[in-house]
XYZ file of C-alpha atoms in Angstrom:
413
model
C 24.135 7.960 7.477
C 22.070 11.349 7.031
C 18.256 11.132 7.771
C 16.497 10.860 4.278
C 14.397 13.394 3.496
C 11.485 13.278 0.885
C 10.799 16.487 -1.586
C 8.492 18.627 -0.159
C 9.783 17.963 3.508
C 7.975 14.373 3.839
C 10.015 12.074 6.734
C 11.046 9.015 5.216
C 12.230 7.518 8.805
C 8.480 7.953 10.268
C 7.210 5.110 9.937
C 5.062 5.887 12.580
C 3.951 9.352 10.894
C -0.080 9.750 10.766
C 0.848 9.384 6.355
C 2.771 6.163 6.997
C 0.283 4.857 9.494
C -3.359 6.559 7.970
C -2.381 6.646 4.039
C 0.253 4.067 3.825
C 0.322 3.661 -0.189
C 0.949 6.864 -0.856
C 4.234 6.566 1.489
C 4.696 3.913 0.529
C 5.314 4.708 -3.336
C 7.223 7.730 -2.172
C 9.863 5.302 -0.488
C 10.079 3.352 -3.474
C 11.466 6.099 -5.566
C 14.455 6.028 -3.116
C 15.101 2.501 -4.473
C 14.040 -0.598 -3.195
C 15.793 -0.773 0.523
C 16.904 2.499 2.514
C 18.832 3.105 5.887
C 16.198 4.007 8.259
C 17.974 6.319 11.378
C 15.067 6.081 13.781
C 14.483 2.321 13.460
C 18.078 2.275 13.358
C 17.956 -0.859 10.447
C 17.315 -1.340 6.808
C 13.651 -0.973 5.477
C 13.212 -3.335 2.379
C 9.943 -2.007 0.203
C 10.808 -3.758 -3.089
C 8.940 -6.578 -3.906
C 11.503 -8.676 -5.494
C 13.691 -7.335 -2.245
C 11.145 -8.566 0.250
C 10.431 -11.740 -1.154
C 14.240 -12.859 -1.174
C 15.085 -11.349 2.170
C 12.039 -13.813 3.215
C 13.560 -16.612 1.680
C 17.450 -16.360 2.738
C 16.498 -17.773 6.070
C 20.359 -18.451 6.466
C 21.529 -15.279 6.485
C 18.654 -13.234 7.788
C 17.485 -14.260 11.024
C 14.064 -14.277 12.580
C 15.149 -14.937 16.376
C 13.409 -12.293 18.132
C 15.501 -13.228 21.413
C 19.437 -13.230 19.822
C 21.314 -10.840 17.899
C 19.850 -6.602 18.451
C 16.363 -7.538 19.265
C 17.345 -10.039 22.005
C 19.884 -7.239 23.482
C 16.722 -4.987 23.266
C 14.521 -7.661 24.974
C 17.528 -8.496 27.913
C 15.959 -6.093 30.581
C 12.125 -6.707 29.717
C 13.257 -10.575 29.796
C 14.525 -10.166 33.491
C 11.555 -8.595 34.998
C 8.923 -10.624 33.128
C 10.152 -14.114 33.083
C 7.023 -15.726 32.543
C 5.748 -13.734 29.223
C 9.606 -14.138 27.583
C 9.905 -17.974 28.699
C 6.402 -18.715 26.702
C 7.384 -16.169 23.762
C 10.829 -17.363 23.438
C 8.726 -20.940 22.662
C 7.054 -19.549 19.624
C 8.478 -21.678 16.816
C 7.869 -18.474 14.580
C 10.411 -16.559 16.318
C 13.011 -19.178 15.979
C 15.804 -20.243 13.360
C 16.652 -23.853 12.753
C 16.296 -26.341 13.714
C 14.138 -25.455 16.431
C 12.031 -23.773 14.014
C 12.189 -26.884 12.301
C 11.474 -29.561 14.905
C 8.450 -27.541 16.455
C 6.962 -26.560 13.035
C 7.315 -30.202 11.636
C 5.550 -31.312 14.478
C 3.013 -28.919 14.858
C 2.115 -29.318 11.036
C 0.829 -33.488 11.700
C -1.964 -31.822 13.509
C -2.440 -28.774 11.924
C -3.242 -30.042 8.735
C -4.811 -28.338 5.455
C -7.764 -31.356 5.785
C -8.731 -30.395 9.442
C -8.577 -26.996 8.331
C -11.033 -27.004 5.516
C -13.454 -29.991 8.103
C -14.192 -26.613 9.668
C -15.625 -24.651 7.043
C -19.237 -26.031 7.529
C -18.681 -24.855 11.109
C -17.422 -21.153 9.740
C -20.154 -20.674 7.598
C -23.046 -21.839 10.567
C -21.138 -18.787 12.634
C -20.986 -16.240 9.663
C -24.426 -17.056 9.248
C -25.599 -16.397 12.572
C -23.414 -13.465 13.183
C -24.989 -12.185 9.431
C -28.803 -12.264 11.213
C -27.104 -10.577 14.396
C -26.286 -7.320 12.504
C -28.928 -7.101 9.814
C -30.705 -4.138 10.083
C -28.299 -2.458 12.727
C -27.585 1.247 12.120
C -24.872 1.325 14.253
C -22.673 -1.967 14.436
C -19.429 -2.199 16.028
C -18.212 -4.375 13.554
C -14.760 -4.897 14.894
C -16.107 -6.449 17.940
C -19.456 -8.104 16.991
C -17.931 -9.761 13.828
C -14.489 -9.358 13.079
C -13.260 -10.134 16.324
C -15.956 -12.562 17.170
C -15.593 -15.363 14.308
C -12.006 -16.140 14.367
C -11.786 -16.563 17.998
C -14.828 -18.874 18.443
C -13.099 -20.820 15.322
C -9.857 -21.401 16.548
C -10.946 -21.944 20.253
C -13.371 -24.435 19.147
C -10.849 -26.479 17.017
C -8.179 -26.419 19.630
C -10.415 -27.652 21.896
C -10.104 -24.848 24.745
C -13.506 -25.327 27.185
C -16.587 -23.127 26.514
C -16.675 -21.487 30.353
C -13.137 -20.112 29.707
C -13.213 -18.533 26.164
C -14.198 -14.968 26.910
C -11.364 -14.931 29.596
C -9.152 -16.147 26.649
C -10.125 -13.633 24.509
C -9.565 -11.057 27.284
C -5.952 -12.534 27.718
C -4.787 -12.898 24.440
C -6.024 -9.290 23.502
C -3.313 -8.209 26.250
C -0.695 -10.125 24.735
C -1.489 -8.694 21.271
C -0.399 -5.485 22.766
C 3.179 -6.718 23.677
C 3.660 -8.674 20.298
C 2.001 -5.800 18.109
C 4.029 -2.837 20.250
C 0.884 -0.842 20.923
C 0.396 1.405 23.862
C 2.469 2.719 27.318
C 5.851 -0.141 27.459
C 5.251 -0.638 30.922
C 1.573 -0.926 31.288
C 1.558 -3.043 28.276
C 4.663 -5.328 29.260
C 2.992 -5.802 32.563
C -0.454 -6.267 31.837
C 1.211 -8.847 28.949
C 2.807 -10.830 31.623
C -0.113 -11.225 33.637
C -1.882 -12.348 30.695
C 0.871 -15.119 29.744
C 0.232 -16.384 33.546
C -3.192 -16.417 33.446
C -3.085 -18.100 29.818
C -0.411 -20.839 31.189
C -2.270 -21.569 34.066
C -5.296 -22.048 32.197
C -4.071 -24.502 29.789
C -1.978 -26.693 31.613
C -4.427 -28.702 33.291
C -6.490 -28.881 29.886
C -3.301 -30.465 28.264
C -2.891 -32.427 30.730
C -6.276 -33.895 30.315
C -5.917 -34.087 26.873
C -2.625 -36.395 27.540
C -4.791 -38.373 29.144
C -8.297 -38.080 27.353
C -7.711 -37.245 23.999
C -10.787 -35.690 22.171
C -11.197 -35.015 18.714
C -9.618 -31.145 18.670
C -6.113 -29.700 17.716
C -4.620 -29.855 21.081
C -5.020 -33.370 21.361
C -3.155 -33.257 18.146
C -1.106 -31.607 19.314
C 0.025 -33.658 22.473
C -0.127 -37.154 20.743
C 1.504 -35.645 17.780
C 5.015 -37.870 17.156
C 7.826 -37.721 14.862
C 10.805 -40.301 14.893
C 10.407 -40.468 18.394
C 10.089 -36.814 18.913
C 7.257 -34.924 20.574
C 6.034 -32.095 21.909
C 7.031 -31.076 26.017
C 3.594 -29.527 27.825
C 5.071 -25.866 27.766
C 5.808 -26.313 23.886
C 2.194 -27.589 23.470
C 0.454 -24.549 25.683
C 3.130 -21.881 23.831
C 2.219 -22.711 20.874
C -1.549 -23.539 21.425
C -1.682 -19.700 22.942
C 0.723 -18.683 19.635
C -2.270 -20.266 17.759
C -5.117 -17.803 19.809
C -3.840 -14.813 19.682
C -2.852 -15.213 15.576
C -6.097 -17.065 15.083
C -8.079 -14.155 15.768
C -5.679 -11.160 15.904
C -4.480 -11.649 12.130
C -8.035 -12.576 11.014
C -10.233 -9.308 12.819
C -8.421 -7.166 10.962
C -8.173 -8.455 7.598
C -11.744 -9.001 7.731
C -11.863 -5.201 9.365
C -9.240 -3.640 6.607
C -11.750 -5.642 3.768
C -14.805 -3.818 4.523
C -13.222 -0.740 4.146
C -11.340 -2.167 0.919
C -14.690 -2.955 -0.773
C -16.614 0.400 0.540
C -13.871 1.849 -1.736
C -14.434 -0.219 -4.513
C -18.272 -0.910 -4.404
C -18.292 -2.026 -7.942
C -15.748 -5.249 -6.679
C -18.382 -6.265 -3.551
C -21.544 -5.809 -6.080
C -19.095 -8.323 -8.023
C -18.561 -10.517 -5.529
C -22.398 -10.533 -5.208
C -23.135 -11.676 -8.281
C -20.678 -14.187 -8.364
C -19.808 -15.970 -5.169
C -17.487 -18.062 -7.133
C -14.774 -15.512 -6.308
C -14.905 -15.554 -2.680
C -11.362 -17.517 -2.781
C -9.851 -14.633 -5.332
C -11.324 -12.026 -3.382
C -9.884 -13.202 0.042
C -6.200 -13.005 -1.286
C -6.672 -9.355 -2.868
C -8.199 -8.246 0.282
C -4.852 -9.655 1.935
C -2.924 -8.152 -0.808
C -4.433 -5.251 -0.834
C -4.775 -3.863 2.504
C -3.544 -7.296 4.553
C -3.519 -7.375 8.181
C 0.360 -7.685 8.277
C 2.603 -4.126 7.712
C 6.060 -5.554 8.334
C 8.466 -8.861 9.495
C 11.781 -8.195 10.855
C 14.869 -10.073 10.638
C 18.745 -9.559 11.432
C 21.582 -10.333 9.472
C 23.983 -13.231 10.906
C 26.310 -12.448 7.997
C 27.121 -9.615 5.489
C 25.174 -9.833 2.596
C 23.807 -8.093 -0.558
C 20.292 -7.637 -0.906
C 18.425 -4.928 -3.326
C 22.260 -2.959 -4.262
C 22.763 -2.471 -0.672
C 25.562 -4.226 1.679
C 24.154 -5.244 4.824
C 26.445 -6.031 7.068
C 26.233 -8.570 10.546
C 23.939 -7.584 13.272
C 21.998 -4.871 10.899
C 18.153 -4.971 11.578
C 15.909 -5.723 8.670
C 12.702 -4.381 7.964
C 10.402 -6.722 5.135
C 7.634 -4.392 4.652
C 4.890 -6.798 3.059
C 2.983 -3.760 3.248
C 4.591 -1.859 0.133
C 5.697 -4.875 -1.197
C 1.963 -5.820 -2.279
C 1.538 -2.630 -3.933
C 4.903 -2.651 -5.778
C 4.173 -1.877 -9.427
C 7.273 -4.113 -10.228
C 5.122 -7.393 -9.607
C 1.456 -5.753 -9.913
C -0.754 -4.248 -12.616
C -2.714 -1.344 -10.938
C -1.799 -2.294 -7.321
C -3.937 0.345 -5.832
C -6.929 -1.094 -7.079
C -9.130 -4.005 -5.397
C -9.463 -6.265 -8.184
C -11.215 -9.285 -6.785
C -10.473 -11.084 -9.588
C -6.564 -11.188 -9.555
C -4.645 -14.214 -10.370
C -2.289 -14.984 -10.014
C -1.629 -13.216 -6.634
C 1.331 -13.988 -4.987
C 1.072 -11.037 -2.161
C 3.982 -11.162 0.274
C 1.368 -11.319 3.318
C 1.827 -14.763 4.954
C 5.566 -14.119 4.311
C 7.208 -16.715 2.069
C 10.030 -19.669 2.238
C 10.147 -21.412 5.608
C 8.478 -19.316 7.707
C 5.273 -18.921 5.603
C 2.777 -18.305 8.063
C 1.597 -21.833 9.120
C -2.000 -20.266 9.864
C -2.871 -19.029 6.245
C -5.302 -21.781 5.414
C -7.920 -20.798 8.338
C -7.427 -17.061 7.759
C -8.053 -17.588 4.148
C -11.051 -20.249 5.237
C -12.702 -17.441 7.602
C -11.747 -14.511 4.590
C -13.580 -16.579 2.109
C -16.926 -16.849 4.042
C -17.156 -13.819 5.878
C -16.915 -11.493 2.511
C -19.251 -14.509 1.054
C -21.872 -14.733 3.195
C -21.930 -10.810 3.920
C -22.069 -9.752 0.625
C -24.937 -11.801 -0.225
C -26.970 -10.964 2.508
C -26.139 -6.881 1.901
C -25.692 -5.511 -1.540
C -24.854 -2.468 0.397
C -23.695 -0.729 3.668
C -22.713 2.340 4.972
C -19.275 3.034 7.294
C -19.963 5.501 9.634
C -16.375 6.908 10.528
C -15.585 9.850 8.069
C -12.505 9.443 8.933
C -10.416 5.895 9.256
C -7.672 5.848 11.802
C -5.034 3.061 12.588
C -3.286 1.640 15.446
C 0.064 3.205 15.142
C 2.617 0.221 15.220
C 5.253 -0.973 12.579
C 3.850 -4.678 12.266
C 0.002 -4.487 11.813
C -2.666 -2.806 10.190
C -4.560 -2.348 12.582
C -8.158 -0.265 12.676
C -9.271 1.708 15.620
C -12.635 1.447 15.368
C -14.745 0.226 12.498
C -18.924 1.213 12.490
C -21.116 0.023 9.715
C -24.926 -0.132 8.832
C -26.560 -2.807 7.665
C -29.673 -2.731 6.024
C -32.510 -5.066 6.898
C -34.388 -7.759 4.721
């Protein structure tokens, strides 16, 4: 197939190209005038921007595959897999990179602890920490806010309700932001592959002991949950319970600093929707899921097909690579009115961001918890701030949206 070209010379195979990565909208619309799915050369797959086309390639789980470690991506991973056995056995244990019915099993049993009731028991909790980190930055001209909020809230959240000890969180933190690098693709393959693997051993070595104790000493947090969880005789092995748990810490705060990040920026374009927000707190929940719409945290998912099948008037035959880019799919036209405006209102808003059918992302809940009160409790406490950067640049890497840096002032009392 020839490389597509768009008028005016534009590179509709970048997807790494500082438009796709720094102005993704407008690319975005410009790849929807090619029609809903495309040939890509240089990821060498088909890239799905259509709504309607993303949300049923999500949902034919039988025919589109989202086994990282079978099919193309597991003869891409056969080399890495060889030379770091200890990152690919934990990864290869991550229920969201698996079909059926392993998928199945670990997800099932996973879900008994991770429940939408012990989710929402935390939001007390959430809103003491957005609090305090509130008072931290008031009155800061210059606040990092990637690392002194973002970043911070979700992983104190999710290491305090899995239970992980309070001497060995920072270290956590530093491991999981290493492993972020090998899941998100971002930086030098072999420094990042290597410095991943370390990570995975620290993180293993870490944990096992505290499940262990938790086997024995159960305490009222999700990895005990986790470990006494049961289903028709059916349970959880240690290395399922510390893969997971580590899936859990890295998503828990990885997803969550940047949608929080990509949300300032949303409403310091639309200052009219945070003064809204102000005066009505009500719409904290509404405004979460168009922030996630929006400008989500989540560019793309990929699959591969185990069969031929049809999917937006293309035939896509065994083995092709698929590319479900959420991304576009939120600002398809096709399924919403003035997508490239921050309405904070919106409703209904069924964005494309946790993914949909069986693989809808298990976390959503907390994310949307931690959403809700961050953009509550900051825009109450500032009716205004002030980004520094004049200019907003993004990790380059298909699956995230990612923000390089992210400085704000806040004014005092």
């Amino acid at each position: 197939m020839s490389e597509t070209v768009l008028p005016g010379g534009a590179d509709l195979d970048d997807l790494l190209s500082r438009e796709a990565i720094d102005d993704p909208f407008a690319f975005y619309a410009r790849l929807r005038e090619t029609g809903p799915i495309y040939w890509n050369r240089r990821w060498n797959g088909w890239v799905v921007t259509g709504y309607h086309e993303v949300v049923e390639g999500f949902r034919n789980h039988t025919k589109l595959s989202s086994d990282r470690f079978a099919g193309p991506f597991g003869e891409e991973l056969s080399a890495a897999s060889s030379q770091y056995q200890q990152l690919f056995a934990f990864l290869s244990k991550f229920f969201v990179w698996k079909d059926q019915p392993y998928h199945t099993r670990i997800r099932s049993l996973v879900n008994k602890a991770f429940t939408p009731r012990s989710v929402e028991s935390l939001r007390p909790r959430v809103r003491e920490l957005v609090d305090d980190l509130v008072e931290s930055v008031r009155g800061e001209r210059d606040v990092d806010f990637l690392a002194r909020f973002a970043f911070t809230l979700p992983i104190v959240v999710i290491a305090e309700y899995l239970g992980v000890p309070p001497e060995g969180r920072e270290s956590v933190r530093a491991w999981s932001e290493d492993l972020g690098a090998v899941i998100f693709v971002r930086g030098n393959d072999t420094d990042r592959m290597r410095k991943g693997d370390e990570a995975m051993d620290h993180l293993v070595e870490f944990l096992r002991p505290v499940v262990a104790q938790r086997r024995c000493h159960p305490q009222d947090d999700l990895l005990s949950g986790l470990v006494q969880v049961v289903d028709s005789g059916d349970a959880l092995s240690d290395d399922e319970v510390i893969a997971n748990a580590i899936l859990m810490v890295f998503a828990g705060h990885e997803t969550t600093m940047n949608l929080l990040g990509n949300g300032m920026v949303a409403f310091d374009r639309f200052p009219d929707q945070w003064a809204r927000l102000r005066d009505d707190p009500s719409l904290a929940r509404t405004a979460a899921d168009e922030v996630l719409r929006y400008d989500g945290p989540i560019r793309a998912m990929a699959r591969w097909a185990t069969e031929p099948l049809e999917l937006g008037g293309q035939r896509i035959e065994r083995g092709d690579r698929v590319l479900l880019v959420q991304h576009a799919a939120n600002h398809d036209p096709a399924a919403f009115t003035e997508p490239d405006r921050l309405d904070i209102a919106r409703w209904p808003n069924k964005h494309t961001t946790f993914g949909q059918g069986i693989h809808t992302c298990l976390g959503a809940p907390l994310a949307r918890l931690e959403a809700e009160e961050a953009f509550h409790g900051l825009s109450q406490a500032f009716p205004r701030f002030t980004i520094h950067e004049k200019e907003l640049h993004y990790v380059p890497t298909v699956v995230s949206r990612s923000l390089t840096q992210l400085h704000i002032t806040f004014p005092g009392s």
